[in-house]
């Protein structure tokens, strides 16, 4: 098991970034992450203007994986997400979906007790531990850790949680995986501009997959297969995510393209991941019961 600490952070996914560690193909890695504010917020009463937005969405890494070459796929199996401390949220003018309706900035911090986020004396929210930022280095220009794209990044998909295997493209030698922005809980949309942001320790297994034409980013869990897409508009992201699921179906089953499209119209759920980042992210979900065999084999 290879540890790396949250002191090894980047703010953009970049093919020229110096690796924080080098691991073998198949290695189990444990890393620490800051919350998305780089643990800058210590109190609900902290002056909002002191928040350094240049330090938002740090990702721990990057991790260089041996044998990973452009054209391969990186399979990241999330084995454990351990939350550290209280969760933090904020919203305010020009933030999130309804920022135009707000006149004051608000910071809240929430304790976590017995797998529940204590929102107030009356309201508790079940934990949904998930990774907001996870991606590999793009082949071209660096991409901010706050922006999702074809490489992954700030997808804010609440299905990227314990027990899943996430498939990401490998665009450069070593893949250069980085991740952070863990949430104790977050609903689809992330409409306030933040989820329950929290520091964490993550354990994952990293496996290079060769000679496969699987669409990425995508993931599989015990219940469903999901394709994820990010684009400037929800319409564009929806189109990409749906096309990628059709590709999986037609490649892995005997379904024709028309049959795959009809099946998705009957049993596939197209869902919003987030609408508050520079690119919007959606996912197409299809339950495993509709697959005659695992397409990720």
mmCIF file of C-alpha atoms in Angstrom, residues 3 25 35 54 69 89-90 112 141 186 204 234 257:
data_model
loop_
_atom_site.group_PDB
_atom_site.id
_atom_site.type_symbol
_atom_site.label_atom_id
_atom_site.label_comp_id
_atom_site.label_asym_id
_atom_site.label_seq_id
_atom_site.Cartn_x
_atom_site.Cartn_y
_atom_site.Cartn_z
ATOM 1 C CA UNK A 3 0.578 6.502 0.991
ATOM 2 C CA UNK A 25 0.160 -1.330 -12.296
ATOM 3 C CA UNK A 35 -11.660 19.724 1.285
ATOM 4 C CA UNK A 54 -7.042 30.332 -6.412
ATOM 5 C CA UNK A 69 0.368 4.529 -22.038
ATOM 6 C CA UNK A 89 -20.708 24.445 2.786
ATOM 7 C CA UNK A 90 -21.133 27.918 1.405
ATOM 8 C CA UNK A 112 -21.124 14.101 11.295
ATOM 9 C CA UNK A 141 -3.327 22.178 -22.460
ATOM 10 C CA UNK A 186 -24.246 15.927 -2.178
ATOM 11 C CA UNK A 204 -8.085 2.771 -4.198
ATOM 12 C CA UNK A 234 -26.561 19.971 -20.543
ATOM 13 C CA UNK A 257 -28.174 0.585 -32.474
#
